[in-house]
Short mmCIF file of C-alpha atoms and ligand atoms in Angstrom, two decimals:
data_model
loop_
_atom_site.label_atom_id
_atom_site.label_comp_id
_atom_site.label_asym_id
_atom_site.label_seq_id
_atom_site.Cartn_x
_atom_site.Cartn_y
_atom_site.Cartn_z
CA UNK A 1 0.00 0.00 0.00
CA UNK A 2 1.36 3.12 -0.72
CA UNK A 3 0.86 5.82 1.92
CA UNK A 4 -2.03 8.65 2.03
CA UNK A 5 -2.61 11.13 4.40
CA UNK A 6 -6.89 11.10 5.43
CA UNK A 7 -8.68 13.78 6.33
CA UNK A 8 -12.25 14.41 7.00
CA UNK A 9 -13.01 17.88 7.56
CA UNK A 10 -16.39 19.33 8.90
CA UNK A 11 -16.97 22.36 6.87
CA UNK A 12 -16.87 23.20 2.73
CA UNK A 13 -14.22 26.14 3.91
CA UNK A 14 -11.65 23.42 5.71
CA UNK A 15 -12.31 21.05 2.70
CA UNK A 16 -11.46 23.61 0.14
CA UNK A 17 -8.29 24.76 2.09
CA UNK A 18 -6.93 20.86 2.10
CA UNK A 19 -7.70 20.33 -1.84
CA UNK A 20 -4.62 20.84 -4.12
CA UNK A 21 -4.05 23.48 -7.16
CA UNK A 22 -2.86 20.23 -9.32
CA UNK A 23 -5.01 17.07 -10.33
CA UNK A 24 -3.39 13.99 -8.44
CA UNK A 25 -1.90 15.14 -4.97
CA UNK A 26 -5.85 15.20 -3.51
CA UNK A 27 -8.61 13.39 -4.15
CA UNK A 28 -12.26 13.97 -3.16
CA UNK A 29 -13.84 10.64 -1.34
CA UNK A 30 -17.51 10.53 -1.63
CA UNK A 31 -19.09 7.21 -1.60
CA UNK A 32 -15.84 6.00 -2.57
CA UNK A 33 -17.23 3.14 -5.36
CA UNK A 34 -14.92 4.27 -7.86
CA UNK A 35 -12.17 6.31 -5.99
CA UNK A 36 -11.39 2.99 -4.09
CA UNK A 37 -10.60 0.74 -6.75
CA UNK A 38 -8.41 3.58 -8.65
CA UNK A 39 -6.78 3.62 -5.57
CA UNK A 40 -6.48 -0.24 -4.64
CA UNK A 41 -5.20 -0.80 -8.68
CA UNK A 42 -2.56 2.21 -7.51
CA UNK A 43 -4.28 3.96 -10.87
CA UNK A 44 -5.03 6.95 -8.84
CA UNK A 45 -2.20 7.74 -5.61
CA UNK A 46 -3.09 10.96 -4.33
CA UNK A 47 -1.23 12.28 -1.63
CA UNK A 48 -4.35 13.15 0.58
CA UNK A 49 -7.98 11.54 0.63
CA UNK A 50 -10.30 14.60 1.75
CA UNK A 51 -13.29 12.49 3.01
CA UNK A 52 -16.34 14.93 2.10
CA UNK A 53 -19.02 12.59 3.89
CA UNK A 54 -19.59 15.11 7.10
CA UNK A 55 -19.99 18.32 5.18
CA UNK A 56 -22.70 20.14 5.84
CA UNK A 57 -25.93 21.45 3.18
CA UNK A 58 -25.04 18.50 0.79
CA UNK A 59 -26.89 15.83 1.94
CA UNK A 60 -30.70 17.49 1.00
CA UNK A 61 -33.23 16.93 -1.95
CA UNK A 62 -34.94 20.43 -1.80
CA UNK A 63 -37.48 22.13 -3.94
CA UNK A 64 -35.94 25.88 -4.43
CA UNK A 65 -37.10 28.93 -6.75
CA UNK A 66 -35.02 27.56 -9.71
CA UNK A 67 -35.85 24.13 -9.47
CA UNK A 68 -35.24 20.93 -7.70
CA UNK A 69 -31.63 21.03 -5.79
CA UNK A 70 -29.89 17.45 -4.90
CA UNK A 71 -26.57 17.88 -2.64
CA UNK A 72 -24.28 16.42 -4.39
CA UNK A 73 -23.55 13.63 -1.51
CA UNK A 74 -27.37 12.71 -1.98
CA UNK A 75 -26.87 8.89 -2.56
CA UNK A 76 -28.58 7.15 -5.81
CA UNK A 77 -31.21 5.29 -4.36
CA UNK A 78 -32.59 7.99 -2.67
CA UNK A 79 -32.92 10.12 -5.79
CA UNK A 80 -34.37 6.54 -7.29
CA UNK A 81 -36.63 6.51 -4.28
CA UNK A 82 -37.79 9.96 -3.75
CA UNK A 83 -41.14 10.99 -4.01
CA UNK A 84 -40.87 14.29 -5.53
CA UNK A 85 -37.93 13.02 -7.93
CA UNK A 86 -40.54 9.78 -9.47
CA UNK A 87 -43.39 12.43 -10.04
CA UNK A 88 -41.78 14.82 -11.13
CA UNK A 89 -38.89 14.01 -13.21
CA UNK A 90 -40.36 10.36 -13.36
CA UNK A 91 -37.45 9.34 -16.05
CA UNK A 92 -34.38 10.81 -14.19
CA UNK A 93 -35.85 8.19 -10.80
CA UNK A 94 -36.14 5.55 -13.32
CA UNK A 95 -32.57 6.26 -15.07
CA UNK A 96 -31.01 6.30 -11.60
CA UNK A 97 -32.26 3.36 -10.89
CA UNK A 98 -30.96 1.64 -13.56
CA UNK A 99 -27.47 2.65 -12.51
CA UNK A 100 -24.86 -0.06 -11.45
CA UNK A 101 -26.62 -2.21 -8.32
CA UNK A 102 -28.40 -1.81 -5.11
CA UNK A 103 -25.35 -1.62 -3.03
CA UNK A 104 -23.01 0.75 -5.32
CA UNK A 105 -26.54 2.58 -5.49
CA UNK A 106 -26.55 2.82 -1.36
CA UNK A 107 -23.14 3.94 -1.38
CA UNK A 108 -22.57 6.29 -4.50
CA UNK A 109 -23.55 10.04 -4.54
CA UNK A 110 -24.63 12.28 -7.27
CA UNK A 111 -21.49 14.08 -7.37
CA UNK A 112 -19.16 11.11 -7.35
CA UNK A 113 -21.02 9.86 -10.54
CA UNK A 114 -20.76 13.16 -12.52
CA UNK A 115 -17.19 12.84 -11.71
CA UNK A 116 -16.12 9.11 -11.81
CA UNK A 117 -13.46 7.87 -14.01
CA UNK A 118 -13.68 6.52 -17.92
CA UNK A 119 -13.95 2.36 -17.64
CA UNK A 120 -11.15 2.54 -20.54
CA UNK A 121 -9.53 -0.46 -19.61
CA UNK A 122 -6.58 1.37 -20.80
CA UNK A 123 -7.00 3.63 -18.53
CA UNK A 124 -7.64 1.05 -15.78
CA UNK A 125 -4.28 -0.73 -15.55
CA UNK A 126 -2.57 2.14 -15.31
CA UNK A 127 -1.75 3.59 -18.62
CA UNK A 128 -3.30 6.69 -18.90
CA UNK A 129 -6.25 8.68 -20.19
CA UNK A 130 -4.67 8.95 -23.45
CA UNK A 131 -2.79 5.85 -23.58
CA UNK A 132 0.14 5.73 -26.33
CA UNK A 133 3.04 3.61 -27.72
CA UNK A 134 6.58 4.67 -27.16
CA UNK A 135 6.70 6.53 -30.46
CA UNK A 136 3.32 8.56 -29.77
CA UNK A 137 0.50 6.35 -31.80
CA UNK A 138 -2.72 5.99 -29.52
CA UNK A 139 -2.91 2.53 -27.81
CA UNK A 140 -6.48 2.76 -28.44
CA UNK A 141 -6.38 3.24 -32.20
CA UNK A 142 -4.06 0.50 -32.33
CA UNK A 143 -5.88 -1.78 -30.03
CA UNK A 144 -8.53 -3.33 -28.93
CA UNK A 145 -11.50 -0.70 -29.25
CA UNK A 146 -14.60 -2.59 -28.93
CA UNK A 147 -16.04 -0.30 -25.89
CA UNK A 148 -14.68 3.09 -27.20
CA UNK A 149 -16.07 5.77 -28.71
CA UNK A 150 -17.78 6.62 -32.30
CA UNK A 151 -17.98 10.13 -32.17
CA UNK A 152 -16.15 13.13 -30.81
CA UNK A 153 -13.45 10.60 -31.31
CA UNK A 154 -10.94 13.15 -33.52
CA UNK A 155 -8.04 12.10 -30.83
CA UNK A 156 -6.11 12.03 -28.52
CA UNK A 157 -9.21 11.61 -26.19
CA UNK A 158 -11.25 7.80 -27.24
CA UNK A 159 -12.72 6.54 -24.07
CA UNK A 160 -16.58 6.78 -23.89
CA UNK A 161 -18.21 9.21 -20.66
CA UNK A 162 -19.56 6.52 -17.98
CA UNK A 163 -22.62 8.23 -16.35
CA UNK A 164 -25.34 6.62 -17.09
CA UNK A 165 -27.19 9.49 -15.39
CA UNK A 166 -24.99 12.78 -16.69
CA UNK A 167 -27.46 11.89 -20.39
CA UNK A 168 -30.60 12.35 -18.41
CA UNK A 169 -29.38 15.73 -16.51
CA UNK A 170 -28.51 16.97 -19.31
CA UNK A 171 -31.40 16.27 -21.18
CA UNK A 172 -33.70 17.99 -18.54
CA UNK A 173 -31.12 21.20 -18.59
CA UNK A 174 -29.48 20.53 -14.90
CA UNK A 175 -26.84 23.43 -13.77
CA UNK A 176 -24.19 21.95 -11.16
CA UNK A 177 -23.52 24.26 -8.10
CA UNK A 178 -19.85 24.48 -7.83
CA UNK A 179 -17.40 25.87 -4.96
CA UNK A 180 -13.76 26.97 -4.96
CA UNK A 181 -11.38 29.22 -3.33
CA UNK A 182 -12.46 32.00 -5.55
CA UNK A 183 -16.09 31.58 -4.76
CA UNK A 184 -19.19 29.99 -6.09
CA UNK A 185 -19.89 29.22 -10.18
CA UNK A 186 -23.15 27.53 -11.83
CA UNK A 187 -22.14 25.48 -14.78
CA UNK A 188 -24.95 23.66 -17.04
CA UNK A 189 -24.11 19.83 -16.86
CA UNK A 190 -23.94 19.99 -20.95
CA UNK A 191 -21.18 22.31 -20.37
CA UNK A 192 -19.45 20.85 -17.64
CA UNK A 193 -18.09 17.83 -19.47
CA UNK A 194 -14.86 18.03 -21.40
CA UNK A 195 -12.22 16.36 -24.27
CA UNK A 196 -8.99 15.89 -22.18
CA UNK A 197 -6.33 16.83 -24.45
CA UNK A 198 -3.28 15.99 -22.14
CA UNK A 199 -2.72 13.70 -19.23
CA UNK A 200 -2.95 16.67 -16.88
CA UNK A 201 -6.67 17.83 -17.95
CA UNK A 202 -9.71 15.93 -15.86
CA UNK A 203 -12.93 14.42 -18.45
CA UNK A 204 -14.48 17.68 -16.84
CA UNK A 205 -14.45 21.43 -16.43
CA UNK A 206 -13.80 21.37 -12.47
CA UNK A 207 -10.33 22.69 -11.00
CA UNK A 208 -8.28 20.31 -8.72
CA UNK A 209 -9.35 22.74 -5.48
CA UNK A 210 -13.02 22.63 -6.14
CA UNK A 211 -16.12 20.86 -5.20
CA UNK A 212 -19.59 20.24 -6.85
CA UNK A 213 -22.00 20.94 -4.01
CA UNK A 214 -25.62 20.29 -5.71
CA UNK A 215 -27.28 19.65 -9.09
CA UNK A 216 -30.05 21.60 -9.76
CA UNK A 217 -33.17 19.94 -12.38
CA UNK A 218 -35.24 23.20 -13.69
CA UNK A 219 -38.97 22.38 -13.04
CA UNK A 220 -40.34 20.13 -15.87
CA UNK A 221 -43.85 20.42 -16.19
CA UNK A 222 -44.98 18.75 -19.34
CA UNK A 223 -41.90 17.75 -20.22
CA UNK A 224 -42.12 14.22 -22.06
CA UNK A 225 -38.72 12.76 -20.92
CA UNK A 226 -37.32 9.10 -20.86
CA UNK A 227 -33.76 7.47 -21.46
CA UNK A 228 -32.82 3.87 -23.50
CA UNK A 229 -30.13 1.69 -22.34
CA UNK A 230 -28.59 -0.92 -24.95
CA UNK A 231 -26.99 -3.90 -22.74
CA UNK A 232 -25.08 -6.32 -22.68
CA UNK A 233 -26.93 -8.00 -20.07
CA UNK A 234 -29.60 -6.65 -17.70
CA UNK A 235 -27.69 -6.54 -14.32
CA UNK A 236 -25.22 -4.26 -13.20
CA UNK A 237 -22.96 -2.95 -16.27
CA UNK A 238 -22.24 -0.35 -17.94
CA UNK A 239 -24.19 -0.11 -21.16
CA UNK A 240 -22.66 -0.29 -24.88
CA UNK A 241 -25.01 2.82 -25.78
CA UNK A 242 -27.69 4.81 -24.20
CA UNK A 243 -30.38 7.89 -25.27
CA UNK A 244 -31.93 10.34 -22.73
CA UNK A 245 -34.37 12.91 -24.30
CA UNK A 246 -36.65 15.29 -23.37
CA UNK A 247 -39.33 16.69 -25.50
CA UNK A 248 -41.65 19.61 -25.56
CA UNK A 249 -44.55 18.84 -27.61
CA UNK A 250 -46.77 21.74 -28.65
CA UNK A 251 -49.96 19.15 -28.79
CA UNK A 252 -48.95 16.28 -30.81
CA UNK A 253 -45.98 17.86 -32.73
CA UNK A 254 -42.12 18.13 -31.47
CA UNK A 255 -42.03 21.61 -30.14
CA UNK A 256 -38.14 21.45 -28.78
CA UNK A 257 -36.17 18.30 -28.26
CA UNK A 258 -33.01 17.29 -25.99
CA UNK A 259 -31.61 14.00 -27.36
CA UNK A 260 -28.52 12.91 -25.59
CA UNK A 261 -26.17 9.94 -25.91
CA UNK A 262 -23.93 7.93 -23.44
CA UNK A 263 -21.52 5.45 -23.56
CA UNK A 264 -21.10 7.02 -28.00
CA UNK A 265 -17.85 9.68 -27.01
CA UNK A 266 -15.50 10.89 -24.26
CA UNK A 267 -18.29 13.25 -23.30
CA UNK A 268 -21.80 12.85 -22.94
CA UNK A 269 -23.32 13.74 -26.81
CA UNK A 270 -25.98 16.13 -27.85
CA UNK A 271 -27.27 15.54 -30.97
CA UNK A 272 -28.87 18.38 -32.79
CA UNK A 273 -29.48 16.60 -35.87
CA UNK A 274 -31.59 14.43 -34.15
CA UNK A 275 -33.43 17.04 -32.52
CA UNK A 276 -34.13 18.64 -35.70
CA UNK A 277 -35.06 15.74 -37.96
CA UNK A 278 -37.89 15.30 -35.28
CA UNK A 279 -38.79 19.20 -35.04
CA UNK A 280 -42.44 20.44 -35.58
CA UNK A 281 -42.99 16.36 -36.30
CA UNK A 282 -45.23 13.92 -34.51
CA UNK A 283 -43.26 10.95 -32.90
CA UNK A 284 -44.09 7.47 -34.62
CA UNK A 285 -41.65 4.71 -35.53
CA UNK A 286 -40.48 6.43 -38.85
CA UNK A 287 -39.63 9.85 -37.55
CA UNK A 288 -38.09 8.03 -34.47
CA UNK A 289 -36.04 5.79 -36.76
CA UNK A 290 -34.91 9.35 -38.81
CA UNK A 291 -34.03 10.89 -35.20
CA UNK A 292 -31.78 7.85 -34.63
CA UNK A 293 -30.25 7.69 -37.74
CA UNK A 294 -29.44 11.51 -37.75
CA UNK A 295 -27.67 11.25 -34.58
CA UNK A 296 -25.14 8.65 -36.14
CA UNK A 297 -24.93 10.46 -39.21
CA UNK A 298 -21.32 11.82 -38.25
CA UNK A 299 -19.98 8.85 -36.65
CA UNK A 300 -16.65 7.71 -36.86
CA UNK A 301 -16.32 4.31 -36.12
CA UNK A 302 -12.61 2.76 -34.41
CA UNK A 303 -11.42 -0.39 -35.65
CA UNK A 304 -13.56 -2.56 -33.86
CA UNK A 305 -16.59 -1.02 -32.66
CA UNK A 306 -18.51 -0.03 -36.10
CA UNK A 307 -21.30 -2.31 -34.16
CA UNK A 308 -21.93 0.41 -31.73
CA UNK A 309 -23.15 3.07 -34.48
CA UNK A 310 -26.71 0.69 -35.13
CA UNK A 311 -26.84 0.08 -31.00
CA UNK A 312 -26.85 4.47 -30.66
CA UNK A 313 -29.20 4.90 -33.47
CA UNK A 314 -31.34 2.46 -31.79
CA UNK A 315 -31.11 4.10 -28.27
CA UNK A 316 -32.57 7.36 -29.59
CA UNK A 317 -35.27 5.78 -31.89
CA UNK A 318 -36.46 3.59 -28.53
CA UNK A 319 -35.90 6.73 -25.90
CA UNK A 320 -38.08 8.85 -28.27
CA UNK A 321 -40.90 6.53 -28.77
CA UNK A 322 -40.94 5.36 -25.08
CA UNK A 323 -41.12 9.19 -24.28
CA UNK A 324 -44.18 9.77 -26.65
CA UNK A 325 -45.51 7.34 -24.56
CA UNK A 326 -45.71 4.38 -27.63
CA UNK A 327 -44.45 0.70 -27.10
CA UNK A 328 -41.11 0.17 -27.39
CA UNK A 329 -39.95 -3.25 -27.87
CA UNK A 330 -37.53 -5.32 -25.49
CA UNK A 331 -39.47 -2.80 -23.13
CA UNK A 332 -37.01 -3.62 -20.18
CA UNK A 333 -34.57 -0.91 -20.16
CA UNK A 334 -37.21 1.83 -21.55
CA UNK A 335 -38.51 4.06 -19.33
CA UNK A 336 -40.09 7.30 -19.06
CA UNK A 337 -43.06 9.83 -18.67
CA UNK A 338 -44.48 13.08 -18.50
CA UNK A 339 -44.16 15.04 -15.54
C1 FAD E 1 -20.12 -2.66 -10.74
C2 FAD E 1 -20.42 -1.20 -11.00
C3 FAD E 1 -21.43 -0.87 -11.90
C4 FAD E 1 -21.71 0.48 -12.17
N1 FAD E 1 -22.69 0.79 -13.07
C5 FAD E 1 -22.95 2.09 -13.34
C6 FAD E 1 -23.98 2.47 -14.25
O1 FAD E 1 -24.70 1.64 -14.82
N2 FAD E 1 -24.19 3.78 -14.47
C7 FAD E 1 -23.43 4.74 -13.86
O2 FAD E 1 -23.65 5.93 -14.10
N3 FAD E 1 -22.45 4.42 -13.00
C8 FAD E 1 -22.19 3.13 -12.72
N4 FAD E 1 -21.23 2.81 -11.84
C9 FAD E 1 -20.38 3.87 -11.27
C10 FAD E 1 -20.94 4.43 -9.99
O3 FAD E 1 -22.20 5.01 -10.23
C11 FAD E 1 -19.92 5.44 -9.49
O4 FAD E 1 -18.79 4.73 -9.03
C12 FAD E 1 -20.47 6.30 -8.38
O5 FAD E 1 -21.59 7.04 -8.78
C13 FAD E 1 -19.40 7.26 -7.88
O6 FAD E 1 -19.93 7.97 -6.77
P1 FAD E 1 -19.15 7.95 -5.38
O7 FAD E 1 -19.88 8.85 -4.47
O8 FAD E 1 -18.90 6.57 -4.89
O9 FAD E 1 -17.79 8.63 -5.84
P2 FAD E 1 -16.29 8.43 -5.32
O10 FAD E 1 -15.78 7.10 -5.69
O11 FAD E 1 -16.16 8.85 -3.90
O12 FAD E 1 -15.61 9.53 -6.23
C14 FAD E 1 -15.57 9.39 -7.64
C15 FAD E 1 -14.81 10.60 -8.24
O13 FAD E 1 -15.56 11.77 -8.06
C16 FAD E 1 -14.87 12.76 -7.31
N5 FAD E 1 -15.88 13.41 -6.48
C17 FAD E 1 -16.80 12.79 -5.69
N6 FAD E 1 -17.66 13.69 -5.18
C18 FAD E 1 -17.29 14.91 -5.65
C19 FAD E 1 -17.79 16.24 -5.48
N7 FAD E 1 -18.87 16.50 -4.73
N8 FAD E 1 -17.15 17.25 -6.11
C20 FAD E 1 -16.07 16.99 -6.89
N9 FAD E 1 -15.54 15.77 -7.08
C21 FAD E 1 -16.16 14.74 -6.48
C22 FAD E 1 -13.80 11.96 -6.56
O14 FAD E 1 -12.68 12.71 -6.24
C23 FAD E 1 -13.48 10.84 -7.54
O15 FAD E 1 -12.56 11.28 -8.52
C24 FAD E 1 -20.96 1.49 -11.52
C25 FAD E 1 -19.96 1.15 -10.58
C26 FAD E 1 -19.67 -0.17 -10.33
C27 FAD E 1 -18.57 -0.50 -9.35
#
């Protein structure tokens, strides 16, 4: 084991003041699902584990002016289990409670999972975000690519974003609450993500020395939302492609659309061609199918992952029709509603 100091202060202020201006000398512990095993595979060896568990005004799910605010250490199950989350946002309960398995889901927070690490197993054993040969070619290129990405995938950056959740928040517009030692900044979730271009950038726009403290979900009356997970098998995994949209309908035509991919590119993926091959349109199994097929119309495939181009396109076709409320076959990992 290689030594770490621990620390576990009791306010955001002491937390702040123990978090480092570089990525690597501290690390955050939340739930600790995925900051654990980095650590115990010696991928990640900060200097200092700042346990963020007692800090106060993170823990709440609270209805405010702007929406509905989640601390950031609110754990998944209780955002799959809470009351006001399944009526209102009725697809974000239902996409969190998809994620990984009851026990991860006891133990991981909101925060942790906008921030956990890429599953590149690359990455995993040690060799990097942007993993390359001695003479500079990408690993990944080279390699074995099955699980990587198919869009946004222009280098040096291949792995594929890992929430499972970040797709839905985005979809329903969430801004993250953020904290630092130069004060507080709101950040849309859309926004927040980012293409590492060097081993010293993070998958995100957060410094070293800051902290998310909440997400906040803008009200979403009306709001036909629902996400689509593509599988490899039904328990806890992470899934080869997903969809998350949101619609507006303006009675039985598209009014606005948020169609968002996971699992496709290093960050979660917005597609605006598939919002606008289904504006001013009603949603049936041919404008669905056009939706999906727009939203892989500029993807890139690796070497060995061309299969994960029909799995996308499928995600959004299934999200959108399970949103309009129509059957969706292989029903099991569709689900959605209007708030
Ligand atoms: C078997 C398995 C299956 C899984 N399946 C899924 C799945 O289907 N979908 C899915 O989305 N996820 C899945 N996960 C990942 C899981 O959801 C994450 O590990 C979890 O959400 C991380 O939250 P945590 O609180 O445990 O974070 P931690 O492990 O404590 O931290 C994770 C990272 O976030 C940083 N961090 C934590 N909190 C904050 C904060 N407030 N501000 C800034 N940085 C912070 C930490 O420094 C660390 O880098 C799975 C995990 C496992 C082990």
């Amino acid at each position: 084991m290689i030594r770490f100091e621990y620390v576990s202060p009791n306010s955001v202020k002491q937390a702040l003041g123990l978090l480092s201006a570089n990525w690597g000398e501290a690390e955050i512990l939340a739930g600790g699902t995925d900051l654990l095993a980095l650590m115990k595979d010696y991928v990640v060896t900060p200097k200092r584990v700042v346990n963020i568990k007692q800090l106060p005004g993170m823990h709440a799910i609270s209805a405010e002016r702007d929406g509905l605010r989640i601390g950031a250490l609110v754990t998944l199950d209780r955002i799959a289990d809470a009351a006001q989350i399944r009526r209102d946002y009725p697809a974000l309960a239902q996409c969190v409670a998809d994620a990984a398995s009851p026990q991860i889901r006891n133990m991981a927070t909101i925060g942790g999972n906008l921030c956990q690490r890429p599953r590149c197993w690359y990455f995993r054993n040690g060799m990097g975000l942007l993993p390359r040969t001695a003479d500079g070619k990408s690993l990944v290129v080279e390699g074995d690519n099955r699980y990587h990405a198919i869009l946004g995938n222009e280098g040096p950056a291949y792995f594929v974003s890992p929430s499972t959740i970040a797709p839905m928040l985005i979809a329903y517009g969430t801004r993250l609450h953020v904290t630092g030692p130069t004060g507080d900044r709101e950040v849309d979730v859309e926004k927040f993500f980012r293409i590492p271009t060097s081993e010293n950038e993070r998958e995100h726009d957060l410094k070293s020395n800051e902290l998310i403290t909440a997400v906040v979900v803008p009200p979403a009356k009306g709001v036909r939302a629902a996400s689509y997970e593509v599988r490899q098998r039904a328990s806890f995994d992470w899934p080869l492609a997903t969809a998350a949209v949101a619609l507006q309908m303006n009675g039985s035509a598209v009014q606005s659309a948020r169609i968002v991919m996971g699992a496709v590119a290093p960050v979660p993926w917005v597609s605006q061609e598939a919002a606008q091959a289904i504006a001013g349109k009603s949603i049936d199994e041919r404008t669905a199918s056009a939706a999906g097929e727009a939203a892989v119309s500029k993807a890139r495939p690796l070497s060995h992952n061309d299969y994960k181009v029909k799995l996308a396109a499928v995600a959004v076709k299934r999200a959108l029709l399970a949103a309009a409320g129509q059957a969706v076959p292989d029903v099991h990992n569709a689900r959605g509603g209007a708030a």
